[in-house]
Coordinates of N, CA and C in Angstrom, one line a residue:
Chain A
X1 N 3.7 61.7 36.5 CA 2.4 61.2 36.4 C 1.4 62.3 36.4
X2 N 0.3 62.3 35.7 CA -0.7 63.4 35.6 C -2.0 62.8 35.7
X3 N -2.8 63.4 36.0 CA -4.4 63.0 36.1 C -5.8 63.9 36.2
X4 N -6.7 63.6 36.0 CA -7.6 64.6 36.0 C -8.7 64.2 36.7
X5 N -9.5 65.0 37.6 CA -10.7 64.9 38.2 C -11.6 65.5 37.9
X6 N -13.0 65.4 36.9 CA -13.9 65.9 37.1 C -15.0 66.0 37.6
X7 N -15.6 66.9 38.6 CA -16.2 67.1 39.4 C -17.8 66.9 39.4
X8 N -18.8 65.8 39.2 CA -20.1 66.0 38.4 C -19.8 65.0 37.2
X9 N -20.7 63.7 37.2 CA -20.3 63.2 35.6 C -21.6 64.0 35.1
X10 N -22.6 64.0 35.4 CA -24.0 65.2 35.2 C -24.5 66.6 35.3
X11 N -24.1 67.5 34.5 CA -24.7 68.3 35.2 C -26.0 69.3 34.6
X12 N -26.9 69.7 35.3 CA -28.3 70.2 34.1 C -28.6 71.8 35.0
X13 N -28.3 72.6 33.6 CA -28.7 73.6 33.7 C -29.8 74.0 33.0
X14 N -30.5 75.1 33.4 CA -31.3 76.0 32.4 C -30.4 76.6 31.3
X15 N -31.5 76.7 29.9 CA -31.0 77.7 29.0 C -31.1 79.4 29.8
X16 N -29.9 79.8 29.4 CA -29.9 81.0 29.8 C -29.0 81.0 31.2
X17 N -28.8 79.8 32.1 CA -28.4 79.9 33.1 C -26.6 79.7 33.2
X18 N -25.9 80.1 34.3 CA -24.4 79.6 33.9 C -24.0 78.8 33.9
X19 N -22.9 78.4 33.2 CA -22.3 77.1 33.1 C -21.2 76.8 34.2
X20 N -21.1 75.8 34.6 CA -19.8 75.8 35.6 C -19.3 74.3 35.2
X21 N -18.1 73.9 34.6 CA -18.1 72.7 35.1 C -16.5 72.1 35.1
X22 N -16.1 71.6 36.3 CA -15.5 71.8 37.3 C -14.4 70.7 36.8
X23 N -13.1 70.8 36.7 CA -12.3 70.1 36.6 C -10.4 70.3 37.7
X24 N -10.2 69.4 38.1 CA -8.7 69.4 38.8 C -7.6 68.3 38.5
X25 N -6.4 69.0 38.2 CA -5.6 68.4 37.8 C -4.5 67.3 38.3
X26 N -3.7 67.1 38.2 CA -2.5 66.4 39.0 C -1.3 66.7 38.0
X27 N -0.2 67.1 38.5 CA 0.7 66.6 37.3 C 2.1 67.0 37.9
X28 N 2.9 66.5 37.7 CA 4.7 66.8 38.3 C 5.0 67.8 37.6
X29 N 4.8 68.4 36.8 CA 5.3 69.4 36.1 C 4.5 70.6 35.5
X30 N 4.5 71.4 35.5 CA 3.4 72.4 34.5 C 3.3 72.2 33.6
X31 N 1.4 72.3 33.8 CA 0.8 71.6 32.8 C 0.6 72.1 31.5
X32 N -0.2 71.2 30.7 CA -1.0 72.3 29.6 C -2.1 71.4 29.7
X33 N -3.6 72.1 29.4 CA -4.6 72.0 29.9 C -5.6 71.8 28.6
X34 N -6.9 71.1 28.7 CA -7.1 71.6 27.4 C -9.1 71.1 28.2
X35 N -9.7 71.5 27.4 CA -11.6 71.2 27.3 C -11.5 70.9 26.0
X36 N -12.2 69.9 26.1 CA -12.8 68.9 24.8 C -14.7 69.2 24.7
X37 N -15.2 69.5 23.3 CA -16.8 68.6 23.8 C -16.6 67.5 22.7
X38 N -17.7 66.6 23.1 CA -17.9 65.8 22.3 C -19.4 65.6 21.8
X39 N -20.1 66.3 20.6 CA -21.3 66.2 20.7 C -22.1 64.6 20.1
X40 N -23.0 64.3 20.4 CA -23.3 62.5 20.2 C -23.0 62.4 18.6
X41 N -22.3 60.9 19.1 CA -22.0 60.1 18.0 C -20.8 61.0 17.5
X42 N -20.1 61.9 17.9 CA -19.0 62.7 17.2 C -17.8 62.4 17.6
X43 N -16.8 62.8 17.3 CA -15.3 63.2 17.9 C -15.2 63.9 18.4
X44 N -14.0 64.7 18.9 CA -13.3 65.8 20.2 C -12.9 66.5 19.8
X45 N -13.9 67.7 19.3 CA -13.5 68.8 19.4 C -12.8 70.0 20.5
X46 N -12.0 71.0 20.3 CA -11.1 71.2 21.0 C -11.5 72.8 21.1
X47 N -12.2 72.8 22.4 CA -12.9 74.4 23.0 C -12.2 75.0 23.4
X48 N -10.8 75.1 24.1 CA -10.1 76.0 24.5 C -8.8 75.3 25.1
X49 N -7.9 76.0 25.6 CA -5.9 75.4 25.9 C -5.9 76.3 26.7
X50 N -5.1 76.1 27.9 CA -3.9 76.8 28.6 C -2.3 75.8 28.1
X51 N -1.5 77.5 28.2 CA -0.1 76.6 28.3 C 0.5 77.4 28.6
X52 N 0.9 78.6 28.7 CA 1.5 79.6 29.3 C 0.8 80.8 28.9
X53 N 1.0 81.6 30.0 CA 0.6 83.2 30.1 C -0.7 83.4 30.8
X54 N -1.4 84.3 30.4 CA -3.1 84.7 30.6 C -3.6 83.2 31.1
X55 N -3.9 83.4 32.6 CA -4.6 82.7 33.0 C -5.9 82.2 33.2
X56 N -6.7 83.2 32.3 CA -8.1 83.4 31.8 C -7.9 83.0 30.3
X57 N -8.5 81.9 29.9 CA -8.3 81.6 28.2 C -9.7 81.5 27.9
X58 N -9.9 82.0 26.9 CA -11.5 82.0 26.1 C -11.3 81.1 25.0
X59 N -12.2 80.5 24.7 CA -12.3 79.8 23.7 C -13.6 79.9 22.6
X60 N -14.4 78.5 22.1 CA -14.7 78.8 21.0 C -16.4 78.4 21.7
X61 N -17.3 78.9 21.4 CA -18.9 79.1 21.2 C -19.3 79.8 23.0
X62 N -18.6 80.6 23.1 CA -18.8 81.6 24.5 C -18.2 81.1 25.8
X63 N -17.9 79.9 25.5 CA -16.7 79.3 27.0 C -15.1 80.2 27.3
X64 N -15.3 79.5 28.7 CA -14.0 80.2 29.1 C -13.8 79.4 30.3
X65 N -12.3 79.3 30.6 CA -11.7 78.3 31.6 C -10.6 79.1 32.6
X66 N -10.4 79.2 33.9 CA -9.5 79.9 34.4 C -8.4 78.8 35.4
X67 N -7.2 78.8 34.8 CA -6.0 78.1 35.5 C -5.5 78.6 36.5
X68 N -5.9 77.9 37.6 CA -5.4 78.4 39.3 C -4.4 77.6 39.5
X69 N -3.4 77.8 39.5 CA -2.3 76.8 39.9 C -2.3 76.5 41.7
X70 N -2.4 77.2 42.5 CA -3.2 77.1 43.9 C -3.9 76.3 43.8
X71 N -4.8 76.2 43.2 CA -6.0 75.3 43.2 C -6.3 73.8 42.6
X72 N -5.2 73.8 41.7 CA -5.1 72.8 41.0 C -6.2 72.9 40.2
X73 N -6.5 73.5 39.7 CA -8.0 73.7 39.2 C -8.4 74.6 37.6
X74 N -9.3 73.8 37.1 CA -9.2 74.7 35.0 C -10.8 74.4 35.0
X75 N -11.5 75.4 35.9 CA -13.0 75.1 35.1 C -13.7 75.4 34.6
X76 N -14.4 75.0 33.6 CA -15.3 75.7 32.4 C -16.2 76.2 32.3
X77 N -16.3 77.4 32.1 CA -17.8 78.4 32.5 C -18.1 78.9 31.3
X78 N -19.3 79.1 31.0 CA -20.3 79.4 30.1 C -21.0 80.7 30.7
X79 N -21.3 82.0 30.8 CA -22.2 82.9 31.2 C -23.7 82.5 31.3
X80 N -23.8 82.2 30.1 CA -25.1 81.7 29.4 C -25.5 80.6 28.3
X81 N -26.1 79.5 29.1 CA -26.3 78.3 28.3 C -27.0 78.2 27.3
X82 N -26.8 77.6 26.2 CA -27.7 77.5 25.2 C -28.5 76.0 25.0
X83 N -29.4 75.7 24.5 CA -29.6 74.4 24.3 C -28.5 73.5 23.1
X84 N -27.6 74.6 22.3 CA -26.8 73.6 21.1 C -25.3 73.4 22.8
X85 N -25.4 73.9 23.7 CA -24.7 73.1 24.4 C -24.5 72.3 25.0
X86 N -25.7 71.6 24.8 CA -25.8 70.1 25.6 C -25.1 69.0 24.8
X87 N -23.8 68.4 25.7 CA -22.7 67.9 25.1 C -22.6 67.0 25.8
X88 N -21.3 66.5 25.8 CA -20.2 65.6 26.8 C -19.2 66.6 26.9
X89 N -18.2 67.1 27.9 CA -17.5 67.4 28.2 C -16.4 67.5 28.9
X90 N -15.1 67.1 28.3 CA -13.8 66.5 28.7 C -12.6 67.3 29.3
X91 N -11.9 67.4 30.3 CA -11.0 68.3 30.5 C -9.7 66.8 30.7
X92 N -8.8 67.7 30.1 CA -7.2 66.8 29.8 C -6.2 67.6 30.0
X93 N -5.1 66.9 30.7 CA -4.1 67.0 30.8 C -2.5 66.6 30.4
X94 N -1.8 67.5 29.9 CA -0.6 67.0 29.0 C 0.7 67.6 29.9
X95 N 1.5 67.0 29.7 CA 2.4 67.7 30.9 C 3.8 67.3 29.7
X96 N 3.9 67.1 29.0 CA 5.3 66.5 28.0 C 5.0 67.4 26.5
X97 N 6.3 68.0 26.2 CA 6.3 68.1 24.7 C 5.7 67.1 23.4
X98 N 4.1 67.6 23.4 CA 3.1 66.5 22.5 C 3.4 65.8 23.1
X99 N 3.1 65.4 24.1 CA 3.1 63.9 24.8 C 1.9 63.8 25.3
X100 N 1.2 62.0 25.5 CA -0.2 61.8 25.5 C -0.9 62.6 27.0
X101 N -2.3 63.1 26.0 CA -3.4 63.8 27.2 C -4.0 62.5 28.0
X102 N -4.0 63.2 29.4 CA -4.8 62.3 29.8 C -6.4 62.9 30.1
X103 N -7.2 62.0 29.7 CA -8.8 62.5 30.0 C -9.4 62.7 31.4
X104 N -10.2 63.3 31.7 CA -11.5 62.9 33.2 C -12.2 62.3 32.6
X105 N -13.0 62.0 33.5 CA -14.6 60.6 33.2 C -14.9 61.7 32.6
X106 N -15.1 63.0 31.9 CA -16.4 63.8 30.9 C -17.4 64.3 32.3
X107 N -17.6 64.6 31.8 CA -19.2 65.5 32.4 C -20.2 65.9 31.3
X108 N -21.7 65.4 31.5 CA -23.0 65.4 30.8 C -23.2 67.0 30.9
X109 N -23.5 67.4 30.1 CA -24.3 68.4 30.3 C -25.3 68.5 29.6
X110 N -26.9 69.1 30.5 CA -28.2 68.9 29.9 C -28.5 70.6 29.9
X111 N -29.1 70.9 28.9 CA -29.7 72.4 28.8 C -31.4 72.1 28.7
X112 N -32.4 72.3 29.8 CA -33.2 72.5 29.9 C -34.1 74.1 29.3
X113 N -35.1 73.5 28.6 CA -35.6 74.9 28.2 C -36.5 75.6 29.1
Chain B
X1 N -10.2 73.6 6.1 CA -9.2 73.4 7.5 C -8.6 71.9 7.2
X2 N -7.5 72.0 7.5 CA -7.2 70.4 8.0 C -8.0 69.9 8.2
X3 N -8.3 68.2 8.1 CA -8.5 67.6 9.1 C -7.9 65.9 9.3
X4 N -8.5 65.1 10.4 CA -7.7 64.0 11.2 C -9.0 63.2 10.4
X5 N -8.5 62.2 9.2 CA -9.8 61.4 8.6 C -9.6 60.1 9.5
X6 N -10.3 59.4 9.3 CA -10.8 57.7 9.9 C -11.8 57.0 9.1
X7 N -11.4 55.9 8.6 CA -12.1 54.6 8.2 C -11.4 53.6 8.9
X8 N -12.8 52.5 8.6 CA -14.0 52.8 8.7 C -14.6 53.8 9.8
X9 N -15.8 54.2 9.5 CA -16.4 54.8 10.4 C -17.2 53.8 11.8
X10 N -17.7 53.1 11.1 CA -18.6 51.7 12.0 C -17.9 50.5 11.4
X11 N -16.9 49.2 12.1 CA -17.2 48.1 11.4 C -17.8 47.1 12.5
X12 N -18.1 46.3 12.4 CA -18.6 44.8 12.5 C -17.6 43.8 12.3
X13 N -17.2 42.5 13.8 CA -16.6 42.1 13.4 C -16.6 41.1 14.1
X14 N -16.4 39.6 14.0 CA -16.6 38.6 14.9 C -15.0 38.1 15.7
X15 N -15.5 37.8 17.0 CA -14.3 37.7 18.1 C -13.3 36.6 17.0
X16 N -12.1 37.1 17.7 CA -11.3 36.1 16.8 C -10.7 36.8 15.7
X17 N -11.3 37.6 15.0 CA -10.9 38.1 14.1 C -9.9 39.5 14.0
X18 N -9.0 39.3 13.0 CA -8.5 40.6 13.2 C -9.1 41.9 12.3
X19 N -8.5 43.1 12.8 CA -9.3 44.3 12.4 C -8.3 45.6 12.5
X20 N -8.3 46.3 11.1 CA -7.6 47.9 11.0 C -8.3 48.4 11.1
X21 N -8.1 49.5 11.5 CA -8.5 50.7 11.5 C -7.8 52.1 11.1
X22 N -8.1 52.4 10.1 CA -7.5 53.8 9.2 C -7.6 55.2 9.8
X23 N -6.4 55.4 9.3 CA -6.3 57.3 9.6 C -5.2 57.9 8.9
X24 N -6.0 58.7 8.9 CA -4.9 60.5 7.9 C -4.4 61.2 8.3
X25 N -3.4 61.4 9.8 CA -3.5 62.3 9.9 C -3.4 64.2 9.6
X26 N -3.3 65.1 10.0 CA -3.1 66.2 9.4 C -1.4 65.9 8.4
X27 N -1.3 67.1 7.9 CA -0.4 66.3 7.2 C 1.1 66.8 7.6
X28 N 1.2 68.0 7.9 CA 2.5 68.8 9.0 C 2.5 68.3 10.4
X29 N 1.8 67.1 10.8 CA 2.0 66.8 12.3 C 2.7 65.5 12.1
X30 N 3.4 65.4 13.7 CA 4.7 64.8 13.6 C 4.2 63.6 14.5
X31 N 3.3 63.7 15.4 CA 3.0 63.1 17.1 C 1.6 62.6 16.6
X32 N 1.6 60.9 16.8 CA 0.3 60.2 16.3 C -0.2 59.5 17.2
X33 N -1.9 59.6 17.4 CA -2.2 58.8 19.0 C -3.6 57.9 18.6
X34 N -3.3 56.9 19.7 CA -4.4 56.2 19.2 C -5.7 55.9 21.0
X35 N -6.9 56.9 20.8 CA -7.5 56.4 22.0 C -8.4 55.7 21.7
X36 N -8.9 55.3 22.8 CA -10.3 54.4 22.8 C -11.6 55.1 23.8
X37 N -12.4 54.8 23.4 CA -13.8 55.2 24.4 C -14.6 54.2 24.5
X38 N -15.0 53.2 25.6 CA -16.0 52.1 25.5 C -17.3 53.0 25.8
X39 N -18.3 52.5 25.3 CA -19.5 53.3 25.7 C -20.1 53.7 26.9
X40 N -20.0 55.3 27.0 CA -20.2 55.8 28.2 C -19.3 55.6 29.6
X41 N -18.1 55.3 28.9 CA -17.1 55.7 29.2 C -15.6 56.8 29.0
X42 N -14.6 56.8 29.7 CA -13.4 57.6 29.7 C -13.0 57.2 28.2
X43 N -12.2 58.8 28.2 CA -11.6 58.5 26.8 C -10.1 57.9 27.0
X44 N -9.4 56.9 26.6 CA -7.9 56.1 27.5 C -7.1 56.1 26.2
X45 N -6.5 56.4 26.7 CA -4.8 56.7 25.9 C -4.3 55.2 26.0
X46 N -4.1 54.9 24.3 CA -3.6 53.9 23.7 C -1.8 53.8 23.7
X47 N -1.8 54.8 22.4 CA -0.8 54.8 22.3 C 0.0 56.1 21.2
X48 N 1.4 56.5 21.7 CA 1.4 57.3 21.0 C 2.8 57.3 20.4
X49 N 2.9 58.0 19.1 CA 3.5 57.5 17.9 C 4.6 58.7 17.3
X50 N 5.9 58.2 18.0 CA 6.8 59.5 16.5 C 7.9 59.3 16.1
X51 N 8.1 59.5 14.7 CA 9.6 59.4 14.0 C 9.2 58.0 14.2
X52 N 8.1 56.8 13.7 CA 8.3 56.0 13.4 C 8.7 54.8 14.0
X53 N 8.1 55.1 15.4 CA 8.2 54.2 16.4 C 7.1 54.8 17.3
X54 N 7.1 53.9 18.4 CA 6.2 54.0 19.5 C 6.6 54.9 20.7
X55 N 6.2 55.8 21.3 CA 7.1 56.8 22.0 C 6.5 56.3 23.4
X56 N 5.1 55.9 23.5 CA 4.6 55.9 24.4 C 3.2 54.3 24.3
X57 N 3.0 53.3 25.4 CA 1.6 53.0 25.1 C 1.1 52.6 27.1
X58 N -0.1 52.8 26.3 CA -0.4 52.3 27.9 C -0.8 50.8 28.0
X59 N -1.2 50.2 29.4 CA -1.3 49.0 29.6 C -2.3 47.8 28.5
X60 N -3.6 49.2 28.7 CA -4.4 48.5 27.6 C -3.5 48.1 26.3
X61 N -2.6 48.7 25.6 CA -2.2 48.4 24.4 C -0.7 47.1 24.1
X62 N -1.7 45.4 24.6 CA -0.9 44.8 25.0 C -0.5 44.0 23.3
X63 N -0.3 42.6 23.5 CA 0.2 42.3 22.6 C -0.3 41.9 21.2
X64 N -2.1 42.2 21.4 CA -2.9 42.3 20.6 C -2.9 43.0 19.5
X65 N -2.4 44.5 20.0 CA -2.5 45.6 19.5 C -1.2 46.1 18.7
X66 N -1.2 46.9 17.5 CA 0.1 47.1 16.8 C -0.5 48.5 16.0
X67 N 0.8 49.1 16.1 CA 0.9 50.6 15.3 C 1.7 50.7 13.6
X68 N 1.4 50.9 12.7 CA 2.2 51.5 11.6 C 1.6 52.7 11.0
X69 N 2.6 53.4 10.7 CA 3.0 54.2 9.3 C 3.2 53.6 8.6
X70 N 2.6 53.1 7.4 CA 3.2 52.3 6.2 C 3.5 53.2 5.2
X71 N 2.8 54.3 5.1 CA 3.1 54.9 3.5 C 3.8 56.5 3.7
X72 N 3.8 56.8 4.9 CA 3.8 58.4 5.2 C 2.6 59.2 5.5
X73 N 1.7 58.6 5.1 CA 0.8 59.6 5.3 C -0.6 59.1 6.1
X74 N -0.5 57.8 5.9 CA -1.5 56.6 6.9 C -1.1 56.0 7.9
X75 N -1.4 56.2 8.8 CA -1.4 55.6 10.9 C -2.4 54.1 11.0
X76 N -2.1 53.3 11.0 CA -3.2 51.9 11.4 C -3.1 51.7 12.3
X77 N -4.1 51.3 13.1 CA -4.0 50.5 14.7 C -4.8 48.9 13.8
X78 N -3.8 47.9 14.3 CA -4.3 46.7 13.7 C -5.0 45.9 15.3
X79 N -5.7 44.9 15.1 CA -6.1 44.1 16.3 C -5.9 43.1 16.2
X80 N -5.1 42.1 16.2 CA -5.0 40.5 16.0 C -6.2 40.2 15.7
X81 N -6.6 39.9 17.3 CA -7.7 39.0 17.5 C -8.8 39.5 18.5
X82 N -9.6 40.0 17.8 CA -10.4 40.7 18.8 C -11.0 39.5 19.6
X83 N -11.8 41.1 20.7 CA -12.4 40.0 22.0 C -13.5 41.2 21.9
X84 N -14.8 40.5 22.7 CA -15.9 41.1 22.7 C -15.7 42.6 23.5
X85 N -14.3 43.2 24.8 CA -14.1 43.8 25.5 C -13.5 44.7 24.3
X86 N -13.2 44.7 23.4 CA -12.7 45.7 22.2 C -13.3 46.3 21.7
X87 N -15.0 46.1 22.1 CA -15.8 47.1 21.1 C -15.8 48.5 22.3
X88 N -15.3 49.3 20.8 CA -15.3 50.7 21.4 C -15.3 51.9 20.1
X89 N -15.4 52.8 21.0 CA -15.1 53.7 19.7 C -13.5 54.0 19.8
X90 N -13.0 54.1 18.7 CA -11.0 54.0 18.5 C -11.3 56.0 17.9
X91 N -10.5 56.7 18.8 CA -9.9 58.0 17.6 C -8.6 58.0 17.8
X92 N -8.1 58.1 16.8 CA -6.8 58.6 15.9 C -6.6 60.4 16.2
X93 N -5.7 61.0 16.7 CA -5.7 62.2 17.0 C -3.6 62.3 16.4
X94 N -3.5 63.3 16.0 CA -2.5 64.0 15.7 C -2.2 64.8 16.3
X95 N -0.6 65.7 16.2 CA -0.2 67.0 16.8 C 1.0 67.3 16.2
X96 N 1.3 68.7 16.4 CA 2.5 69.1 15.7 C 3.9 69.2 16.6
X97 N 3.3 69.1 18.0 CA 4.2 69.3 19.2 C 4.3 70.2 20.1
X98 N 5.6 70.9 19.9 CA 5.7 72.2 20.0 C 6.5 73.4 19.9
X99 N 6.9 72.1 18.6 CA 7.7 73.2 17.5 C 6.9 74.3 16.7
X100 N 7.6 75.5 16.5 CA 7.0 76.9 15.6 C 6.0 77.2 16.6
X101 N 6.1 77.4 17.5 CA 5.4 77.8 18.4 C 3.7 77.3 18.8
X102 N 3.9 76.1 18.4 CA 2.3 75.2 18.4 C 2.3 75.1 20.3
X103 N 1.3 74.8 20.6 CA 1.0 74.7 21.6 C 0.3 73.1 21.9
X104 N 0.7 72.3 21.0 CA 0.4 70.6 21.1 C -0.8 70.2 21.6
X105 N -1.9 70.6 21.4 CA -2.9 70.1 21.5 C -3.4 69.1 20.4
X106 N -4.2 68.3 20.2 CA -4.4 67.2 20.0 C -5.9 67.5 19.3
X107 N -5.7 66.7 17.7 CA -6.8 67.4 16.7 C -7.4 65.4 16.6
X108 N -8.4 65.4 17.1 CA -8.9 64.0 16.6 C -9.8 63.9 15.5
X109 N -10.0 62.7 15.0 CA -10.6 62.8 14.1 C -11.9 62.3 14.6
X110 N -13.5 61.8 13.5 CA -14.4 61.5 14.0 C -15.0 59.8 15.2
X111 N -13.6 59.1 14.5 CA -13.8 58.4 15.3 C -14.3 56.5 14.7
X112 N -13.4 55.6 14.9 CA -14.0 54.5 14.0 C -14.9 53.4 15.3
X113 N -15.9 53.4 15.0 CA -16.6 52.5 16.1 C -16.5 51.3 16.1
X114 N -16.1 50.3 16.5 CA -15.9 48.9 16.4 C -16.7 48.0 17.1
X115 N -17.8 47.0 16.7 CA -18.3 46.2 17.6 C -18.3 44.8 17.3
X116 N -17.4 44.2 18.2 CA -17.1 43.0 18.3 C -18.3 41.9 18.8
X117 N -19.0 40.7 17.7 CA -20.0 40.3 18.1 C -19.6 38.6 18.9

């Protein structure tokens, strides 16, 4: 069984300020990990993966996620917010060879100028 | 780049009626899935699809709901009979697995929105 917790369905930062947003897993097996955004009215784009090795994975428009297996924990940081990051964003979990991810409720994120 | 197409984009549809929904996916991927999103809600795992059978579905995807490959290269999710609880957004997502060294993540497409009146 696998599951995901995200921490915040809201969260509003300043442009310029860091991003944090917070996800924990569940899973019987080692996982693979993934952040989704979803910008309105869009589909799921796919910002970054863990699956093995480097536990610090970067991804795509300045994000980055770190896998604590201790912690049960993959959360997504941003240094510096922009306003094109104000999204929906999804953290999922797959624990099976291509076998189905499961989602968290998303987290809002608002970029205040 | 690749990508994961879907039609319709929006349809309209009255309860009772049945309803496809199309997709492409990539064309070297093996693993076919079908989720749902009700508005301002979780994205929920339908169902997922390989070698031509069903490999996996969840509760939601009861006897309403049906999967084909018809042609090789097209994935439908059909609806019997919808119910007003159906309108959602549906995405179609593909993968290669994790053969040749893919790392199976999951390419969706934009997403067909369904509103059941």
């Amino acid at each position: 069984a696998q599951s995901v917790t995200q921490l915040g369905s809201h969260v509003s930062v300043s442009e310029g300020a860091l991003v944090l947003l917070r996800c924990n897993y569940s899973s019987s097996v080692p996982p693979y990990l993934f952040w989704y955004v979803q910008y309105p009215n869009q589909g799921l784009q796919l910002l970054l993966k863990y699956t093995t090795g480097a536990t610090l994975v970067k991804g795509i428009n300045g994000f980055e996620a770190e896998f604590k297996k201790s912690e049960t924990s993959f959360h997504l940081t941003k240094p510096s917010a922009h306003m094109s990051d104000a999204a929906e964003y999804f953290c999922a979990v797959s624990s099976t060879n291509a076998g189905k991810s499961t989602f968290g409720d998303g987290t809002t994120l608002t970029v205040k100028p | 780049e690749p990508e994961v197409t879907q039609t319709p984009s929006h349809q309209v549809t009255q309860m009772g009626q049945e309803v496809i929904l199309r997709c492409v996916p990539i064309s070297n991927h093996l693993y076919f899935y079908w989720y749902r999103q009700i508005l301002g809600q979780k994205v929920e795992f339908l169902v997922s699809f390989y070698n031509n059978e069903i490999s996996e579905k969840s509760e939601i995807f009861d006897d309403q709901f049906s999967v084909e490959r018809p042609d090789g290269s097209n994935f439908t999710l059909k609806i019997r009979s919808t119910k007003l609880e159906d309108s959602a957004m549906y995405f179609c997502a593909s993968s290669t697995g994790l053969a040749g060294g893919s790392t199976g993540e999951l390419f969706f497409g934009e997403g067909s929105r369904l509103t059941v009146l």
